[in-house]
Coordinates of C-alpha atoms in Angstrom, one line a residue:
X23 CA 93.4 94.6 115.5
X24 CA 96.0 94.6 112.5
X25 CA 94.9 95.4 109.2
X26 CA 95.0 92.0 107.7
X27 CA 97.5 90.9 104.9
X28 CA 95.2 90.9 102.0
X29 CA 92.4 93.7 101.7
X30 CA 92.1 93.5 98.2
X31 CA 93.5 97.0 96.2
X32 CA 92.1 99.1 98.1
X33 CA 95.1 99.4 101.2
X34 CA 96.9 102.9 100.9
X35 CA 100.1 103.0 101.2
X36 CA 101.9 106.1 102.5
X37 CA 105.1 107.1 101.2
X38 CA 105.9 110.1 102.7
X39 CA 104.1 111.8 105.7
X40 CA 105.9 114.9 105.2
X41 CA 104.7 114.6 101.1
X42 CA 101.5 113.7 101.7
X43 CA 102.2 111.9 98.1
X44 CA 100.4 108.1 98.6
X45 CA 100.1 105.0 96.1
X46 CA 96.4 104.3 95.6
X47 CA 96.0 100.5 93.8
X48 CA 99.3 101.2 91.6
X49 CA 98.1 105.1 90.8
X50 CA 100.2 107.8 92.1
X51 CA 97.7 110.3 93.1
X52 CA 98.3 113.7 95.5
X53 CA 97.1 114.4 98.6
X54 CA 96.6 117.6 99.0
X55 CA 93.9 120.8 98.1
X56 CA 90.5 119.9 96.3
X57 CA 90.7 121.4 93.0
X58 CA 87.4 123.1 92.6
X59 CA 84.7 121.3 91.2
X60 CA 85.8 117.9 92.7
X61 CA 83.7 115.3 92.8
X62 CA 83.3 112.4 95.2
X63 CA 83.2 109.0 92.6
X64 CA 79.6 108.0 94.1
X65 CA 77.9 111.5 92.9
X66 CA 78.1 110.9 89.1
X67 CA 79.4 108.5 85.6
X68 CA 77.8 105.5 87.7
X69 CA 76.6 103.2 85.3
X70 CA 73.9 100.6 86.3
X71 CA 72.3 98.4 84.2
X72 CA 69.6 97.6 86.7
X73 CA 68.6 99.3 89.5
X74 CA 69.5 98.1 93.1
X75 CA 67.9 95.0 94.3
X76 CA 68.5 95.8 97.6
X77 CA 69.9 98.4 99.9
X78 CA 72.1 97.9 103.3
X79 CA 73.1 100.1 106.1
X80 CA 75.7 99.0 107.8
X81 CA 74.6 101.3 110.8
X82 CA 72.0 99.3 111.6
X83 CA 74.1 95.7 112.0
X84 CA 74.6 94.5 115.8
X85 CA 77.2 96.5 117.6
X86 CA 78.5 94.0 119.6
X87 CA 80.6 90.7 118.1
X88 CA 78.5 88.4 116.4
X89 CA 78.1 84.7 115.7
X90 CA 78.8 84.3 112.2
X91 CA 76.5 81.8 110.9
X92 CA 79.6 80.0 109.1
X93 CA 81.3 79.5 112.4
X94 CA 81.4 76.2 114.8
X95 CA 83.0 75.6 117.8
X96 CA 84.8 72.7 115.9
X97 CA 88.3 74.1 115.0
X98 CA 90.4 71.5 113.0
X99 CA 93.6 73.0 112.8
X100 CA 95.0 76.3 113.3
X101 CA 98.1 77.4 111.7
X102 CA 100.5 80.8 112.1
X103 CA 101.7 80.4 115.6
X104 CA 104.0 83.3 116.4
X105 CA 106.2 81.3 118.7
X106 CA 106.7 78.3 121.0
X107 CA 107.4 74.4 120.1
X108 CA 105.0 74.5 117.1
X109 CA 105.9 78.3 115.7
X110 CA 104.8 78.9 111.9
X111 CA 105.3 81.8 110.7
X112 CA 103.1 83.4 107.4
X113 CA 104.4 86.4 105.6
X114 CA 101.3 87.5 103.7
X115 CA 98.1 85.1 103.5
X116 CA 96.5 85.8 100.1
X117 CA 94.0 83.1 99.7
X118 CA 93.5 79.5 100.9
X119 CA 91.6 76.2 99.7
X120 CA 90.8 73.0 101.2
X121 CA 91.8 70.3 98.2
X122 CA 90.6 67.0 96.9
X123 CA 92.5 65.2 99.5
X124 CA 91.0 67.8 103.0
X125 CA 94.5 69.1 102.5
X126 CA 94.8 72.9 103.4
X127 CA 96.7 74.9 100.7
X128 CA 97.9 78.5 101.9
X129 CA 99.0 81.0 99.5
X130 CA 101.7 83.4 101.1
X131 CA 102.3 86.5 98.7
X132 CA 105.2 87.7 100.8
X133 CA 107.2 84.4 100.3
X134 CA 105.5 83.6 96.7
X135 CA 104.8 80.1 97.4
X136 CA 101.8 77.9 98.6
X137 CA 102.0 75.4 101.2
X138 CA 100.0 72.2 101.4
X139 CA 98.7 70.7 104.6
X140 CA 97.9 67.7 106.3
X141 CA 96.5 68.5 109.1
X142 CA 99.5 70.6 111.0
X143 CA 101.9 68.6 108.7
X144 CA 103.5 70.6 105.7
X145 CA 103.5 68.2 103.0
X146 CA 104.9 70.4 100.4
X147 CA 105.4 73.6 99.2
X148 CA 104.4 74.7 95.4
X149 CA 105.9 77.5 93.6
X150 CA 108.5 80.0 94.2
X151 CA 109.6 83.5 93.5
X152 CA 110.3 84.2 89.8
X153 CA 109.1 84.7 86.4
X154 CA 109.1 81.3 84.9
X155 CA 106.5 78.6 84.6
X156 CA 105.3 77.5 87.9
X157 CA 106.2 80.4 89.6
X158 CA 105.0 83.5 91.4
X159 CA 105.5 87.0 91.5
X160 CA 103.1 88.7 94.4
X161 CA 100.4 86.1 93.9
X162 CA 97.0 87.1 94.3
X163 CA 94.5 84.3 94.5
X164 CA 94.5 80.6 94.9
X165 CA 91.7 78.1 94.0
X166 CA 90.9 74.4 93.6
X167 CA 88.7 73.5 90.9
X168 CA 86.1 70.3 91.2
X169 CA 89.0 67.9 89.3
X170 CA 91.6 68.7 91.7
X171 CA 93.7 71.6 89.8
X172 CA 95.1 73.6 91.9
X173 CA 95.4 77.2 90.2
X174 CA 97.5 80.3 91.4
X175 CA 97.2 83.4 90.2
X176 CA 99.6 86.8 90.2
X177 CA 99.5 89.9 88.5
X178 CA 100.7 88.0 85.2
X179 CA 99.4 84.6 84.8
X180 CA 97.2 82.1 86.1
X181 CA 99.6 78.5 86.9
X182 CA 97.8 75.3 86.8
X183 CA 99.1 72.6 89.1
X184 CA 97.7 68.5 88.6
X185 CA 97.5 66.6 91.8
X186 CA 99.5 63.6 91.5
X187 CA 100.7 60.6 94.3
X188 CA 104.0 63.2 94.7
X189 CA 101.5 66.0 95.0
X190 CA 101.1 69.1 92.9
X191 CA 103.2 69.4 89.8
X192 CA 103.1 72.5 87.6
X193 CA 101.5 71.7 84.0
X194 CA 100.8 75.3 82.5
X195 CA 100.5 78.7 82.7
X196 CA 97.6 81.3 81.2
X197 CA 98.7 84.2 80.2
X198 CA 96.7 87.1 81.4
X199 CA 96.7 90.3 78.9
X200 CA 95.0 93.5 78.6
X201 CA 94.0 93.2 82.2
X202 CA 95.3 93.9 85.7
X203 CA 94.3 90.8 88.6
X204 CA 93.6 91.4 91.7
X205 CA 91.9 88.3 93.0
X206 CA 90.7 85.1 91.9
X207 CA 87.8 82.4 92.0
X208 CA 87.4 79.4 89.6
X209 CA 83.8 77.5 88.5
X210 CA 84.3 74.4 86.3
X211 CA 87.4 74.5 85.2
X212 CA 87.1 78.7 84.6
X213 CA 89.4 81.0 86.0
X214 CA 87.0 84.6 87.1
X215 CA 89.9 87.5 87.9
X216 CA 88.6 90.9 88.9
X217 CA 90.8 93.5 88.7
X218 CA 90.9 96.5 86.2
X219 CA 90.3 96.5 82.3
X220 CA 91.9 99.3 80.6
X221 CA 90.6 101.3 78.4
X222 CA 87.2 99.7 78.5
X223 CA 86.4 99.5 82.7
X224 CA 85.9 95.9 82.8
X225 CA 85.5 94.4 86.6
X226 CA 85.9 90.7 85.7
X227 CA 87.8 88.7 83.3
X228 CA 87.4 84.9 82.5
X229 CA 90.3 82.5 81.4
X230 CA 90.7 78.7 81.1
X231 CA 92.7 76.3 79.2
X232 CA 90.4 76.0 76.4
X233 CA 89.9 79.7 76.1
X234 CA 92.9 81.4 76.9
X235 CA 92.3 84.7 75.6
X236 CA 90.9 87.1 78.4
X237 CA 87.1 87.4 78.3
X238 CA 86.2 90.7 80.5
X239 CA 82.6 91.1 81.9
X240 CA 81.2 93.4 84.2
X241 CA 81.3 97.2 83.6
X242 CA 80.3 99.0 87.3
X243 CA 81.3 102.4 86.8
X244 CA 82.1 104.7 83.5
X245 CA 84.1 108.0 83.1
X246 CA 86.3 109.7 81.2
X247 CA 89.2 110.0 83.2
X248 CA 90.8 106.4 82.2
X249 CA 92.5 106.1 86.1
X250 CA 89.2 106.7 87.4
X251 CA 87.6 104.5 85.8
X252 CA 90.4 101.7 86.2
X253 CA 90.1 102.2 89.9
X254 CA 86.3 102.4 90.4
X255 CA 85.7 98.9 88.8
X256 CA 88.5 96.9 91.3
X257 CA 87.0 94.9 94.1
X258 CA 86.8 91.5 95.2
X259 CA 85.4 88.0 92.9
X260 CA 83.7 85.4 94.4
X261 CA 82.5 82.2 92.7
X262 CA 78.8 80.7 93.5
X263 CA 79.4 77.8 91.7
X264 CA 76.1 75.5 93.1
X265 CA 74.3 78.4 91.4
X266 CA 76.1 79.1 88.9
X267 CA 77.0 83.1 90.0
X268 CA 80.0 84.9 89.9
X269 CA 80.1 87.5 93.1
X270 CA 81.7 91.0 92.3
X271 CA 82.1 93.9 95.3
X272 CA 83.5 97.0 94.4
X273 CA 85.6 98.4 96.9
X274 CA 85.5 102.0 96.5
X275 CA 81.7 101.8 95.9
X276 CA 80.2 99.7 98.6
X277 CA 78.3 97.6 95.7
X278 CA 77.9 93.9 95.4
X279 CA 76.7 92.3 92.4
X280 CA 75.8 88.7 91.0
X281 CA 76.4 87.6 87.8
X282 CA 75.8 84.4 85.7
X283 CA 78.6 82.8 83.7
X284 CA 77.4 84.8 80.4
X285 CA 78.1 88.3 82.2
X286 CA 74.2 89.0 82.7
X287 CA 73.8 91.0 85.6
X288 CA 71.5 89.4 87.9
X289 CA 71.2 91.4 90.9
X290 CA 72.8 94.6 92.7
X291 CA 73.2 95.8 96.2
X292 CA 74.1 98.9 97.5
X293 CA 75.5 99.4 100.7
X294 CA 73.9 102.8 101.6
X295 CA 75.9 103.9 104.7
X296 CA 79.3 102.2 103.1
X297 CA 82.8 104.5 103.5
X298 CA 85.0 104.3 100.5
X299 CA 88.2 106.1 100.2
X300 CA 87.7 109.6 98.6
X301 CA 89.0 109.6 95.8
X302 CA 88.4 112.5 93.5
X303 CA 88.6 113.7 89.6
X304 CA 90.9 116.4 89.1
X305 CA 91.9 118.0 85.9
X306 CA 93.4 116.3 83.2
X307 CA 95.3 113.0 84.2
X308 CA 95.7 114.5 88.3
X309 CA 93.2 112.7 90.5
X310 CA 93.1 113.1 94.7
X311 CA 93.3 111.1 97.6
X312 CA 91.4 111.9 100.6
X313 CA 92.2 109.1 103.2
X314 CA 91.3 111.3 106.0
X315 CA 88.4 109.6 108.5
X316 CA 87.8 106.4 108.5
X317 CA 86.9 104.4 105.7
X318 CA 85.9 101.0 104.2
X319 CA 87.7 98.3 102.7
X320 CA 85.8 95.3 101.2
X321 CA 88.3 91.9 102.1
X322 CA 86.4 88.8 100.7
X323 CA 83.4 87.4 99.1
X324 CA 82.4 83.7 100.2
X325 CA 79.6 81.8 98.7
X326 CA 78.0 78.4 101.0
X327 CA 74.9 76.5 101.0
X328 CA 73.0 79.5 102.3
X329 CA 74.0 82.5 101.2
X330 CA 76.7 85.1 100.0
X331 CA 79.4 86.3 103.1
X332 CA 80.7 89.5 102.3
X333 CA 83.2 90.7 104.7
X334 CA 83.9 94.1 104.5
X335 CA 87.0 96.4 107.3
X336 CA 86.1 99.6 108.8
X337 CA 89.8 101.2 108.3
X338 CA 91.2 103.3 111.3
X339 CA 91.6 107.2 110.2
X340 CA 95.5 108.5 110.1
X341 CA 97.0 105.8 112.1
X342 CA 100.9 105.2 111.5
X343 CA 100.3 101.8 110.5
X344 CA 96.7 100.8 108.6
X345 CA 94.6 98.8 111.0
X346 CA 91.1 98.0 111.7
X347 CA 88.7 99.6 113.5
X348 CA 85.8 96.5 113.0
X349 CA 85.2 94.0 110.3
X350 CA 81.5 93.3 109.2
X351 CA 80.1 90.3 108.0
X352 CA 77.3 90.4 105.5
X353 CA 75.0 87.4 105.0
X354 CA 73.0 87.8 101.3
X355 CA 70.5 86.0 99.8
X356 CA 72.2 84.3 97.2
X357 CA 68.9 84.7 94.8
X358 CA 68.2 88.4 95.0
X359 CA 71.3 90.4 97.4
X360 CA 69.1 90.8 100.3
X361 CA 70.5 91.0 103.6
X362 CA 69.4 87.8 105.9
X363 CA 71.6 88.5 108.6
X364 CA 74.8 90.4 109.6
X365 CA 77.4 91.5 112.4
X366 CA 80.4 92.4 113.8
X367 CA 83.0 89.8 113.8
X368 CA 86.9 88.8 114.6
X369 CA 88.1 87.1 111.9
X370 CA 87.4 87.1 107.9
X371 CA 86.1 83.7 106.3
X372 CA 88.0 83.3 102.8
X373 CA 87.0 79.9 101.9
X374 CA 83.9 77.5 102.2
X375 CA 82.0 74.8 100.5
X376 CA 79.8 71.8 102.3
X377 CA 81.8 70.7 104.6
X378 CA 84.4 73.3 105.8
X379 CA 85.4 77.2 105.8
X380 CA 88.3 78.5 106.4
X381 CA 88.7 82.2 109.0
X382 CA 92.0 84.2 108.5
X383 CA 93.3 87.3 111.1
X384 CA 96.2 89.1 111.6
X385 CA 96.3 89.3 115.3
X386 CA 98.7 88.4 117.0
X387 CA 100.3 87.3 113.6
X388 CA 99.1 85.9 110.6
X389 CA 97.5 82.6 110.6
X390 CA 94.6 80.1 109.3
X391 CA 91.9 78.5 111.1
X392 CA 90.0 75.6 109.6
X393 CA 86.9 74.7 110.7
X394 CA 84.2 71.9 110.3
X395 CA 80.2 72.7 109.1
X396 CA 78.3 69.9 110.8

């Protein structure tokens, strides 16, 4: 199984494997000899506001694959077919979002451009590579609010697109400052990005066309060393908007948490058993990469009617290319973090609301399933 295209900032890139120099979420960084003293990032400066609601051990989840509570038998349409009479190829799928009309609206960072859907039928594509309004540049996170805006995110601005009988037509852009994105959810109208916060540590920022300024929430993890800190707070945002949470799973942490829309931490869980990426405080402004063994990546957070799905890759150790070893699928209970039910599974869910989700893979190439909730 292929590492899929989007695992939030947590995918190491090699440059060289005679360097051993890698690119950790934008942060050069050296592989190489522990200073002495080094520190793994779990063993100290964590800063909790409550303590854990609940604890999981990965360990202890079925072995074999599992039946992901979200899934049906009832596909509707598949899309990403490598080759044949009905090929599509995807370069990157970021995100995706069923829209006000069932369309299906993939968001391809590699092209910069998101394509709308009916059924197998591309009825237009939104966007395209570039700086200006209505364009992307690497796109991180696509969502459809409950009027119909479509909004797409990159690591600059948040674009708002109005549905219209010609479809989708750029109105705006909001300016995003003072903080780096790295994915994206929206709840009435509200854009939630989490990314990084510098200098403060913030894990979530809030922006909308009524308040465009950058409102940051959320801090998970405080130290000194300003690129530590900026990399401990990135994971993946998820928005429960029927209860009015905002999701947040740190991926170098192996810690889910639930927010309400005024920042208040509600809950935390702690994934006990959970492999992050060393990475390791060195003197000064040098920090260390450790990517040897496998190790954990979390790839999305979906909210439905009955819980929190957190999906989180089990990263194969010193392969040429990144790939996954398994992916897990967390089920929480959306009220205090507990653990309901969870599994191995195939493919990641990165969408869903009452009446359809929507699974994405890699293998054989990258594509989109969407599927029906009876």
């Amino acid at each position: 199984m292929q590492l899929l295209g989007y695992l939030g900032p947590y995918v190491l890139k090699r440059i060289s494997r005679g360097t051993g120099l890698v690119i950790f979420s934008g942060v050069l960084a050296c592989k190489a000899a522990l200073p002495d003293g080094a520190v793994h990032p779990n063993a100290r400066f964590l800063d909790r506001t409550i303590e854990p609601t609940a604890h999981i051990r990965l360990a202890t989840l079925p072995d074999g694959h599992w039946e992901n509570p979200l899934a049906t038998q009832e596909a509707i349409v598949s899309l990403g077919q490598p080759a044949g009479p009905e090929a599509l190829l995807f370069g990157t799928i970021t995100a995706a979002a069923v829209d006000a009309k069932g369309y299906l609206v993939i968001l391809d960072r590699k092209m910069n451009e998101a394509k709308v859907f009916s059924g197998d039928s591309l009825v237009q594509t939104v966007g395209r590579a570039g700086d200006g309004p209505g364009e992307f540049r690497s796109p991180i996170g696509l969502a459809v609010d409950q009027s119909g805006t479509l909004f797409v995110a990159d690591r600059r601005q948040v674009n708002l697109f109005q549905p219209g009988d010609d479809g989708y037509r750029f109105t705006r852009a909001l300016p995003v400052t003072s903080f780096h994105p790295l994915s994206l959810c929206v709840r009435d109208g509200t854009a939630y990005l989490s990314g990084i916060s510098a200098p403060d540590g913030f894990a979530i920022a809030r922006i909308s066309p009524t308040n465009q300024q950058a409102s940051p929430f959320g801090v998970v993890y405080s130290s000194p060393n300003l690129l530590i800190k900026m990399q401990m707070v990135a994971g993946i945002v998820g928005c429960d908007s029927s209860r009015g949470q905002i999701i947040h799973a740190a991926s170098a942490l192996g810690e889910i948490r639930a927010y309400d829309t005024t920042g208040t931490l509600k809950w935390l869980t702690v994934i006990d058993d959970y492999r992050p990426l060393r990475v390791l405080e060195g003197n000064g402004s040098t920090n260390y990469v450790d990517p040897d063994g496998a190790y954990d990546v979390v790839q999305s957070v979906v909210a439905f009617d009955r819980g929190i799905a957190v999906y989180v890759a089990r990263l194969k150790p010193d392969t040429p290319v990144q790939s996954v070893d398994r992916i897990y699928s967390l089920i929480l209970d959306p009220n205090t973090g507990a653990l309901m039910s969870g599994g191995v599974v195939e493919d990641v869910a990165i969408f869903a609301h009452s009446t359809n989700f929507i699974t994405t893979t890699d293998t054989p190439a990258p594509s989109v399933t969407l599927w029906k909730i009876p």
